[in-house]
mmCIF file of C-alpha atoms in Angstrom:
data_model
loop_
_atom_site.group_PDB
_atom_site.id
_atom_site.type_symbol
_atom_site.label_atom_id
_atom_site.label_comp_id
_atom_site.label_asym_id
_atom_site.label_seq_id
_atom_site.Cartn_x
_atom_site.Cartn_y
_atom_site.Cartn_z
ATOM 1 C CA UNK A 16 -3.244 18.437 3.040
ATOM 2 C CA UNK A 17 -2.104 20.693 5.837
ATOM 3 C CA UNK A 18 -2.926 24.402 5.515
ATOM 4 C CA UNK A 19 -4.930 26.694 7.842
ATOM 5 C CA UNK A 20 -7.386 27.597 5.065
ATOM 6 C CA UNK A 21 -8.126 24.002 4.107
ATOM 7 C CA UNK A 22 -8.364 22.874 7.722
ATOM 8 C CA UNK A 23 -10.763 25.676 8.705
ATOM 9 C CA UNK A 24 -12.989 24.965 5.713
ATOM 10 C CA UNK A 25 -13.293 21.197 6.095
ATOM 11 C CA UNK A 26 -12.615 20.433 9.757
ATOM 12 C CA UNK A 27 -15.043 20.667 12.647
ATOM 13 C CA UNK A 28 -12.070 20.807 14.976
ATOM 14 C CA UNK A 29 -10.547 24.154 15.899
ATOM 15 C CA UNK A 30 -7.120 22.610 16.284
ATOM 16 C CA UNK A 31 -4.504 24.065 13.976
ATOM 17 C CA UNK A 32 -2.773 20.701 13.933
ATOM 18 C CA UNK A 33 -5.464 18.871 11.978
ATOM 19 C CA UNK A 34 -4.358 17.246 8.748
ATOM 20 C CA UNK A 35 -6.025 15.219 6.030
ATOM 21 C CA UNK A 36 -5.438 12.184 3.867
ATOM 22 C CA UNK A 37 -7.224 12.476 0.533
ATOM 23 C CA UNK A 38 -8.633 9.356 -1.127
ATOM 24 C CA UNK A 39 -9.570 9.481 -4.800
ATOM 25 C CA UNK A 40 -10.659 6.963 -7.419
ATOM 26 C CA UNK A 41 -10.148 7.148 -11.208
ATOM 27 C CA UNK A 42 -13.865 6.598 -11.826
ATOM 28 C CA UNK A 43 -14.944 9.361 -9.435
ATOM 29 C CA UNK A 44 -13.429 12.578 -10.733
ATOM 30 C CA UNK A 45 -15.689 15.014 -8.871
ATOM 31 C CA UNK A 46 -15.877 13.561 -5.376
ATOM 32 C CA UNK A 47 -13.019 12.795 -3.015
ATOM 33 C CA UNK A 48 -13.015 11.413 0.496
ATOM 34 C CA UNK A 49 -10.984 13.144 3.196
ATOM 35 C CA UNK A 50 -9.803 11.448 6.356
ATOM 36 C CA UNK A 51 -9.351 13.853 9.271
ATOM 37 C CA UNK A 52 -6.466 12.639 11.415
ATOM 38 C CA UNK A 53 -7.578 14.813 14.352
ATOM 39 C CA UNK A 54 -11.173 13.563 14.569
ATOM 40 C CA UNK A 55 -10.478 10.067 13.178
ATOM 41 C CA UNK A 56 -13.367 10.386 10.729
ATOM 42 C CA UNK A 57 -14.167 10.625 7.023
ATOM 43 C CA UNK A 58 -15.903 13.391 5.131
ATOM 44 C CA UNK A 59 -16.738 13.743 1.447
ATOM 45 C CA UNK A 60 -16.035 16.911 -0.504
ATOM 46 C CA UNK A 61 -16.586 18.057 -4.063
ATOM 47 C CA UNK A 62 -13.374 18.810 -5.900
ATOM 48 C CA UNK A 63 -13.608 20.218 -9.387
ATOM 49 C CA UNK A 64 -10.559 19.839 -11.574
ATOM 50 C CA UNK A 65 -9.778 21.914 -14.670
ATOM 51 C CA UNK A 66 -11.033 20.485 -17.950
ATOM 52 C CA UNK A 67 -7.618 19.153 -18.900
ATOM 53 C CA UNK A 68 -7.669 16.977 -15.750
ATOM 54 C CA UNK A 69 -11.366 16.137 -15.546
ATOM 55 C CA UNK A 70 -11.301 12.924 -17.586
ATOM 56 C CA UNK A 71 -9.657 9.827 -16.092
ATOM 57 C CA UNK A 72 -9.196 8.549 -19.663
ATOM 58 C CA UNK A 73 -6.991 11.476 -20.699
ATOM 59 C CA UNK A 74 -5.065 12.175 -17.477
ATOM 60 C CA UNK A 75 -3.362 9.974 -14.874
ATOM 61 C CA UNK A 76 -2.586 11.017 -11.303
ATOM 62 C CA UNK A 77 1.037 10.046 -10.674
ATOM 63 C CA UNK A 78 2.233 11.733 -7.492
ATOM 64 C CA UNK A 79 1.266 14.153 -4.721
ATOM 65 C CA UNK A 80 3.079 16.336 -2.221
ATOM 66 C CA UNK A 81 1.591 18.695 0.387
ATOM 67 C CA UNK A 82 -1.519 19.656 -1.575
ATOM 68 C CA UNK A 83 0.139 19.515 -5.012
ATOM 69 C CA UNK A 84 -0.994 16.851 -7.472
ATOM 70 C CA UNK A 85 0.970 15.797 -10.551
ATOM 71 C CA UNK A 86 -0.875 14.350 -13.549
ATOM 72 C CA UNK A 87 0.407 12.903 -16.811
ATOM 73 C CA UNK A 88 -1.329 13.998 -20.029
ATOM 74 C CA UNK A 89 -0.124 11.405 -22.564
ATOM 75 C CA UNK A 90 -1.818 12.925 -25.614
ATOM 76 C CA UNK A 91 -0.014 16.213 -24.980
ATOM 77 C CA UNK A 92 3.305 14.674 -23.822
ATOM 78 C CA UNK A 93 3.308 16.778 -20.687
ATOM 79 C CA UNK A 94 2.772 16.772 -16.946
ATOM 80 C CA UNK A 95 0.387 19.081 -15.119
ATOM 81 C CA UNK A 96 1.028 20.088 -11.512
ATOM 82 C CA UNK A 97 -2.214 21.234 -9.898
ATOM 83 C CA UNK A 98 -2.432 23.190 -6.651
ATOM 84 C CA UNK A 99 -5.577 21.819 -5.055
ATOM 85 C CA UNK A 100 -5.852 24.720 -2.612
ATOM 86 C CA UNK A 101 -5.041 27.672 -4.878
ATOM 87 C CA UNK A 102 -6.835 26.019 -7.841
ATOM 88 C CA UNK A 103 -3.930 26.878 -10.099
ATOM 89 C CA UNK A 104 -1.917 24.657 -12.412
ATOM 90 C CA UNK A 105 1.356 24.567 -14.284
ATOM 91 C CA UNK A 106 1.935 22.633 -17.468
ATOM 92 C CA UNK A 107 5.391 21.047 -17.768
ATOM 93 C CA UNK A 108 6.363 19.756 -21.210
ATOM 94 C CA UNK A 109 8.416 16.568 -21.314
ATOM 95 C CA UNK A 110 11.946 17.345 -22.584
ATOM 96 C CA UNK A 111 12.173 14.203 -24.752
ATOM 97 C CA UNK A 112 10.166 13.617 -27.931
ATOM 98 C CA UNK A 113 9.004 10.177 -26.798
ATOM 99 C CA UNK A 114 6.730 10.499 -23.745
ATOM 100 C CA UNK A 115 8.174 7.444 -22.021
ATOM 101 C CA UNK A 116 9.128 7.220 -18.348
ATOM 102 C CA UNK A 117 9.424 4.578 -15.624
ATOM 103 C CA UNK A 118 8.898 6.601 -12.465
ATOM 104 C CA UNK A 119 7.933 10.110 -11.356
ATOM 105 C CA UNK A 120 8.202 11.764 -7.951
ATOM 106 C CA UNK A 121 6.816 15.191 -7.060
ATOM 107 C CA UNK A 122 8.643 17.096 -4.307
ATOM 108 C CA UNK A 123 7.180 20.325 -2.930
ATOM 109 C CA UNK A 124 9.676 22.989 -1.850
ATOM 110 C CA UNK A 125 9.488 26.270 0.040
ATOM 111 C CA UNK A 126 9.300 28.252 -3.201
ATOM 112 C CA UNK A 127 7.755 25.789 -5.632
ATOM 113 C CA UNK A 128 8.281 22.163 -6.588
ATOM 114 C CA UNK A 129 10.596 19.708 -8.314
ATOM 115 C CA UNK A 130 9.795 16.774 -10.578
ATOM 116 C CA UNK A 131 12.072 13.749 -10.635
ATOM 117 C CA UNK A 132 11.617 11.424 -13.599
ATOM 118 C CA UNK A 133 13.392 8.203 -14.543
ATOM 119 C CA UNK A 134 13.252 7.664 -18.293
ATOM 120 C CA UNK A 135 14.874 5.343 -20.820
ATOM 121 C CA UNK A 136 13.657 7.395 -23.788
ATOM 122 C CA UNK A 137 16.204 9.050 -26.040
ATOM 123 C CA UNK A 138 19.542 7.917 -27.416
ATOM 124 C CA UNK A 139 20.833 6.432 -24.166
ATOM 125 C CA UNK A 140 19.975 2.775 -23.544
ATOM 126 C CA UNK A 141 20.254 3.117 -19.782
ATOM 127 C CA UNK A 142 17.919 5.064 -17.576
ATOM 128 C CA UNK A 143 18.546 8.741 -17.148
ATOM 129 C CA UNK A 144 17.324 10.991 -14.378
ATOM 130 C CA UNK A 145 15.464 14.171 -15.313
ATOM 131 C CA UNK A 146 14.874 16.912 -12.737
ATOM 132 C CA UNK A 147 12.503 19.838 -13.310
ATOM 133 C CA UNK A 148 12.617 22.912 -11.075
ATOM 134 C CA UNK A 149 9.625 25.252 -10.991
ATOM 135 C CA UNK A 150 11.807 28.164 -9.880
ATOM 136 C CA UNK A 151 13.799 28.212 -13.132
ATOM 137 C CA UNK A 152 11.175 26.455 -15.307
ATOM 138 C CA UNK A 153 13.671 24.081 -16.875
ATOM 139 C CA UNK A 154 14.858 20.470 -16.874
ATOM 140 C CA UNK A 155 18.268 19.068 -16.020
ATOM 141 C CA UNK A 156 19.387 15.706 -17.352
ATOM 142 C CA UNK A 157 21.699 13.297 -15.523
ATOM 143 C CA UNK A 158 23.058 10.188 -17.216
ATOM 144 C CA UNK A 159 24.197 7.013 -15.521
ATOM 145 C CA UNK A 160 21.183 6.107 -13.389
ATOM 146 C CA UNK A 161 21.808 2.811 -11.654
ATOM 147 C CA UNK A 162 20.581 -0.147 -13.712
ATOM 148 C CA UNK A 163 19.662 -2.075 -10.569
ATOM 149 C CA UNK A 164 17.185 0.682 -9.714
ATOM 150 C CA UNK A 165 15.704 0.916 -13.201
ATOM 151 C CA UNK A 166 14.967 -2.796 -13.268
ATOM 152 C CA UNK A 167 13.281 -3.026 -9.882
ATOM 153 C CA UNK A 168 12.082 0.395 -8.771
ATOM 154 C CA UNK A 169 8.512 -0.097 -7.623
ATOM 155 C CA UNK A 170 7.803 2.965 -5.527
ATOM 156 C CA UNK A 171 8.252 6.699 -5.888
ATOM 157 C CA UNK A 172 11.278 8.265 -4.288
ATOM 158 C CA UNK A 173 11.154 9.305 -0.629
ATOM 159 C CA UNK A 174 12.500 12.799 0.042
ATOM 160 C CA UNK A 175 14.965 13.027 2.918
ATOM 161 C CA UNK A 176 17.679 15.591 3.588
ATOM 162 C CA UNK A 177 17.864 16.871 0.013
ATOM 163 C CA UNK A 178 17.864 13.411 -1.582
ATOM 164 C CA UNK A 179 15.354 10.936 -2.974
ATOM 165 C CA UNK A 180 15.642 7.465 -1.446
ATOM 166 C CA UNK A 181 14.600 4.282 -3.260
ATOM 167 C CA UNK A 182 14.498 0.598 -2.411
ATOM 168 C CA UNK A 183 14.988 -2.286 -4.812
ATOM 169 C CA UNK A 184 13.855 -5.856 -5.106
ATOM 170 C CA UNK A 185 16.173 -8.692 -4.095
ATOM 171 C CA UNK A 186 19.026 -8.398 -3.515
ATOM 172 C CA UNK A 187 17.703 -5.537 -1.404
ATOM 173 C CA UNK A 188 19.427 -2.172 -1.527
ATOM 174 C CA UNK A 189 18.695 1.389 -0.442
ATOM 175 C CA UNK A 190 19.996 3.935 -2.949
ATOM 176 C CA UNK A 191 19.535 7.680 -3.125
ATOM 177 C CA UNK A 192 19.764 10.522 -5.625
ATOM 178 C CA UNK A 193 21.039 14.023 -4.811
ATOM 179 C CA UNK A 194 18.512 16.414 -6.345
ATOM 180 C CA UNK A 195 21.025 19.252 -6.675
ATOM 181 C CA UNK A 196 24.151 17.470 -7.900
ATOM 182 C CA UNK A 197 22.492 14.580 -9.736
ATOM 183 C CA UNK A 198 24.770 12.067 -8.015
ATOM 184 C CA UNK A 199 23.650 8.530 -7.163
ATOM 185 C CA UNK A 200 24.888 6.771 -4.039
ATOM 186 C CA UNK A 201 24.158 3.568 -2.175
ATOM 187 C CA UNK A 202 23.375 3.674 1.531
ATOM 188 C CA UNK A 203 26.272 2.416 3.637
ATOM 189 C CA UNK A 204 23.958 1.333 6.469
ATOM 190 C CA UNK A 205 23.879 -2.472 6.571
ATOM 191 C CA UNK A 206 20.358 -3.830 6.137
ATOM 192 C CA UNK A 207 18.899 -6.250 8.702
ATOM 193 C CA UNK A 208 18.962 -9.955 7.836
ATOM 194 C CA UNK A 209 16.197 -12.255 6.521
ATOM 195 C CA UNK A 210 14.152 -9.512 4.839
ATOM 196 C CA UNK A 211 11.236 -10.387 2.553
ATOM 197 C CA UNK A 212 10.402 -6.869 1.361
ATOM 198 C CA UNK A 213 11.788 -3.389 2.014
ATOM 199 C CA UNK A 214 10.251 0.100 1.973
ATOM 200 C CA UNK A 215 11.342 3.510 3.272
ATOM 201 C CA UNK A 216 9.437 6.501 4.663
ATOM 202 C CA UNK A 217 10.578 9.889 5.906
ATOM 203 C CA UNK A 218 9.361 13.107 7.489
ATOM 204 C CA UNK A 219 11.497 14.928 4.929
ATOM 205 C CA UNK A 220 14.428 16.170 6.973
ATOM 206 C CA UNK A 221 14.974 14.625 10.406
ATOM 207 C CA UNK A 222 13.966 10.961 10.264
ATOM 208 C CA UNK A 223 14.292 8.152 7.750
ATOM 209 C CA UNK A 224 12.576 4.845 8.483
ATOM 210 C CA UNK A 225 12.953 1.370 7.030
ATOM 211 C CA UNK A 226 9.785 -0.750 6.963
ATOM 212 C CA UNK A 227 10.384 -4.386 6.108
ATOM 213 C CA UNK A 228 9.085 -7.902 6.398
ATOM 214 C CA UNK A 229 11.214 -10.455 8.222
ATOM 215 C CA UNK A 230 10.998 -14.169 7.451
ATOM 216 C CA UNK A 231 12.250 -17.004 5.284
ATOM 217 C CA UNK A 232 11.433 -18.419 1.839
ATOM 218 C CA UNK A 233 9.649 -15.212 0.879
ATOM 219 C CA UNK A 234 7.122 -15.477 3.742
ATOM 220 C CA UNK A 235 6.958 -12.629 6.268
ATOM 221 C CA UNK A 236 6.686 -13.826 9.861
ATOM 222 C CA UNK A 237 6.842 -10.280 11.207
ATOM 223 C CA UNK A 238 6.993 -6.675 10.025
ATOM 224 C CA UNK A 239 9.403 -4.292 11.714
ATOM 225 C CA UNK A 240 10.392 -0.615 11.592
ATOM 226 C CA UNK A 241 13.965 0.646 11.855
ATOM 227 C CA UNK A 242 15.229 4.215 12.146
ATOM 228 C CA UNK A 243 18.391 5.453 10.431
ATOM 229 C CA UNK A 244 20.913 6.861 12.888
ATOM 230 C CA UNK A 245 24.524 7.990 12.748
ATOM 231 C CA UNK A 246 27.433 6.934 14.920
ATOM 232 C CA UNK A 247 28.880 10.289 15.976
ATOM 233 C CA UNK A 248 32.283 8.789 16.775
ATOM 234 C CA UNK A 249 32.790 6.883 13.526
ATOM 235 C CA UNK A 250 30.414 8.861 11.304
ATOM 236 C CA UNK A 251 28.747 5.681 10.032
ATOM 237 C CA UNK A 252 25.017 5.235 9.403
ATOM 238 C CA UNK A 253 23.197 2.276 10.920
ATOM 239 C CA UNK A 254 19.630 0.997 11.365
ATOM 240 C CA UNK A 255 18.073 0.719 14.827
ATOM 241 C CA UNK A 256 14.935 -1.360 15.358
ATOM 242 C CA UNK A 257 12.183 0.769 16.905
ATOM 243 C CA UNK A 258 8.936 -1.174 16.433
ATOM 244 C CA UNK A 259 7.392 -4.555 15.598
ATOM 245 C CA UNK A 260 3.899 -4.963 14.181
ATOM 246 C CA UNK A 261 1.669 -6.952 16.601
ATOM 247 C CA UNK A 262 1.387 -10.600 15.554
ATOM 248 C CA UNK A 263 -2.371 -10.658 14.839
ATOM 249 C CA UNK A 264 -2.228 -7.442 12.833
ATOM 250 C CA UNK A 265 0.760 -8.767 10.909
ATOM 251 C CA UNK A 266 -1.097 -11.958 10.030
ATOM 252 C CA UNK A 267 -4.022 -9.989 8.634
ATOM 253 C CA UNK A 268 -1.826 -7.642 6.629
ATOM 254 C CA UNK A 269 0.293 -10.337 4.969
ATOM 255 C CA UNK A 270 -2.820 -12.417 4.257
ATOM 256 C CA UNK A 271 -4.563 -9.597 2.367
ATOM 257 C CA UNK A 272 -1.369 -9.149 0.350
ATOM 258 C CA UNK A 273 -1.297 -12.887 -0.413
ATOM 259 C CA UNK A 274 2.429 -12.596 0.322
ATOM 260 C CA UNK A 275 2.815 -10.630 -2.926
ATOM 261 C CA UNK A 276 4.829 -7.759 -1.507
ATOM 262 C CA UNK A 277 5.002 -5.976 -4.865
ATOM 263 C CA UNK A 278 1.594 -4.591 -3.866
ATOM 264 C CA UNK A 279 2.785 -3.101 -0.567
ATOM 265 C CA UNK A 280 3.034 0.684 -0.467
ATOM 266 C CA UNK A 281 4.330 2.872 2.331
ATOM 267 C CA UNK A 282 4.304 6.621 2.956
ATOM 268 C CA UNK A 283 4.670 9.240 5.692
ATOM 269 C CA UNK A 284 1.870 11.593 6.733
ATOM 270 C CA UNK A 285 2.213 14.054 9.626
ATOM 271 C CA UNK A 286 3.690 11.737 12.246
ATOM 272 C CA UNK A 287 2.170 8.582 10.779
ATOM 273 C CA UNK A 288 3.887 5.762 8.914
ATOM 274 C CA UNK A 289 1.165 4.448 6.618
ATOM 275 C CA UNK A 290 1.223 0.948 5.175
ATOM 276 C CA UNK A 291 -1.248 -0.314 2.608
ATOM 277 C CA UNK A 292 -1.763 -2.848 -0.152
ATOM 278 C CA UNK A 293 -2.936 -1.939 -3.654
ATOM 279 C CA UNK A 294 -5.296 -4.919 -3.703
ATOM 280 C CA UNK A 295 -7.033 -4.261 -0.362
ATOM 281 C CA UNK A 296 -9.170 -1.210 0.567
ATOM 282 C CA UNK A 297 -7.771 -0.724 4.075
ATOM 283 C CA UNK A 298 -4.789 1.173 5.403
ATOM 284 C CA UNK A 299 -2.637 0.432 8.427
ATOM 285 C CA UNK A 300 -0.743 3.206 10.145
ATOM 286 C CA UNK A 301 1.767 3.553 12.949
ATOM 287 C CA UNK A 302 1.513 6.648 15.153
ATOM 288 C CA UNK A 303 5.164 7.389 15.860
ATOM 289 C CA UNK A 304 4.634 9.676 18.872
ATOM 290 C CA UNK A 305 2.524 7.099 20.740
ATOM 291 C CA UNK A 306 4.042 3.913 19.370
ATOM 292 C CA UNK A 307 0.620 2.495 18.486
ATOM 293 C CA UNK A 308 -0.814 0.741 15.417
ATOM 294 C CA UNK A 309 -4.254 1.412 13.976
ATOM 295 C CA UNK A 310 -6.409 0.487 11.014
ATOM 296 C CA UNK A 311 -7.891 3.445 9.188
ATOM 297 C CA UNK A 312 -11.660 3.200 9.835
ATOM 298 C CA UNK A 313 -13.824 2.369 6.841
#
């Protein structure tokens, strides 16, 4: 969450560069915890959702983007995009009779939002990509989604330079989807060797990062970060190593994951590369500008 109104209301700091990470729980639908990046502290706020979103049994939070939250309402076969700051919502009906989907990503834009959905519902046996644009209030359907992605996609798409980037399970690949043209492509940048898991994170336009474990026999001995760069002479993309997680911190992180890297999740937040595990209530983040690692305080 990063708006002047929200910052002035919930932050004790006068800095206009404060930003927040919101933490919610399905069993606590009225209270949310906010972490203030500027003051490195937590605060608790009351957030009241509309009735259609107030029950964790009837709605599921799927994705978020810059203050927008996307919920699934299975009984109504629709999605609801809620603006947490403006307290307004938009209902988006699913374009297929069967409310069945594998993945959803919400992308906020300058004049609205887009929804990207992977679904195998309908007449086609293979996954199809569905893209909803709030500016025209309609869906577009693109056939021929890569089967390798549909079988192993475990994280929402990462928006970078007009595309959504995804990583797969072994054999590891980075693939991306053009939101405007509906075209799928595989990244030509050669991945580093001896990887045990792979994730991507991006600031949206300028930087794309690869976060991965390095080791053998499925055991991570280290966790590294690479940045995607382009060879101006040859026009080829390549990964450049920029950071290694300190050994003691790495040991703790892989131990809480029990080396089950399916549980590892990664995202970008205002200059931070955040790394967490679904089974452990702590979050690790890398402050890009300073090159330092920190645990989010409890």
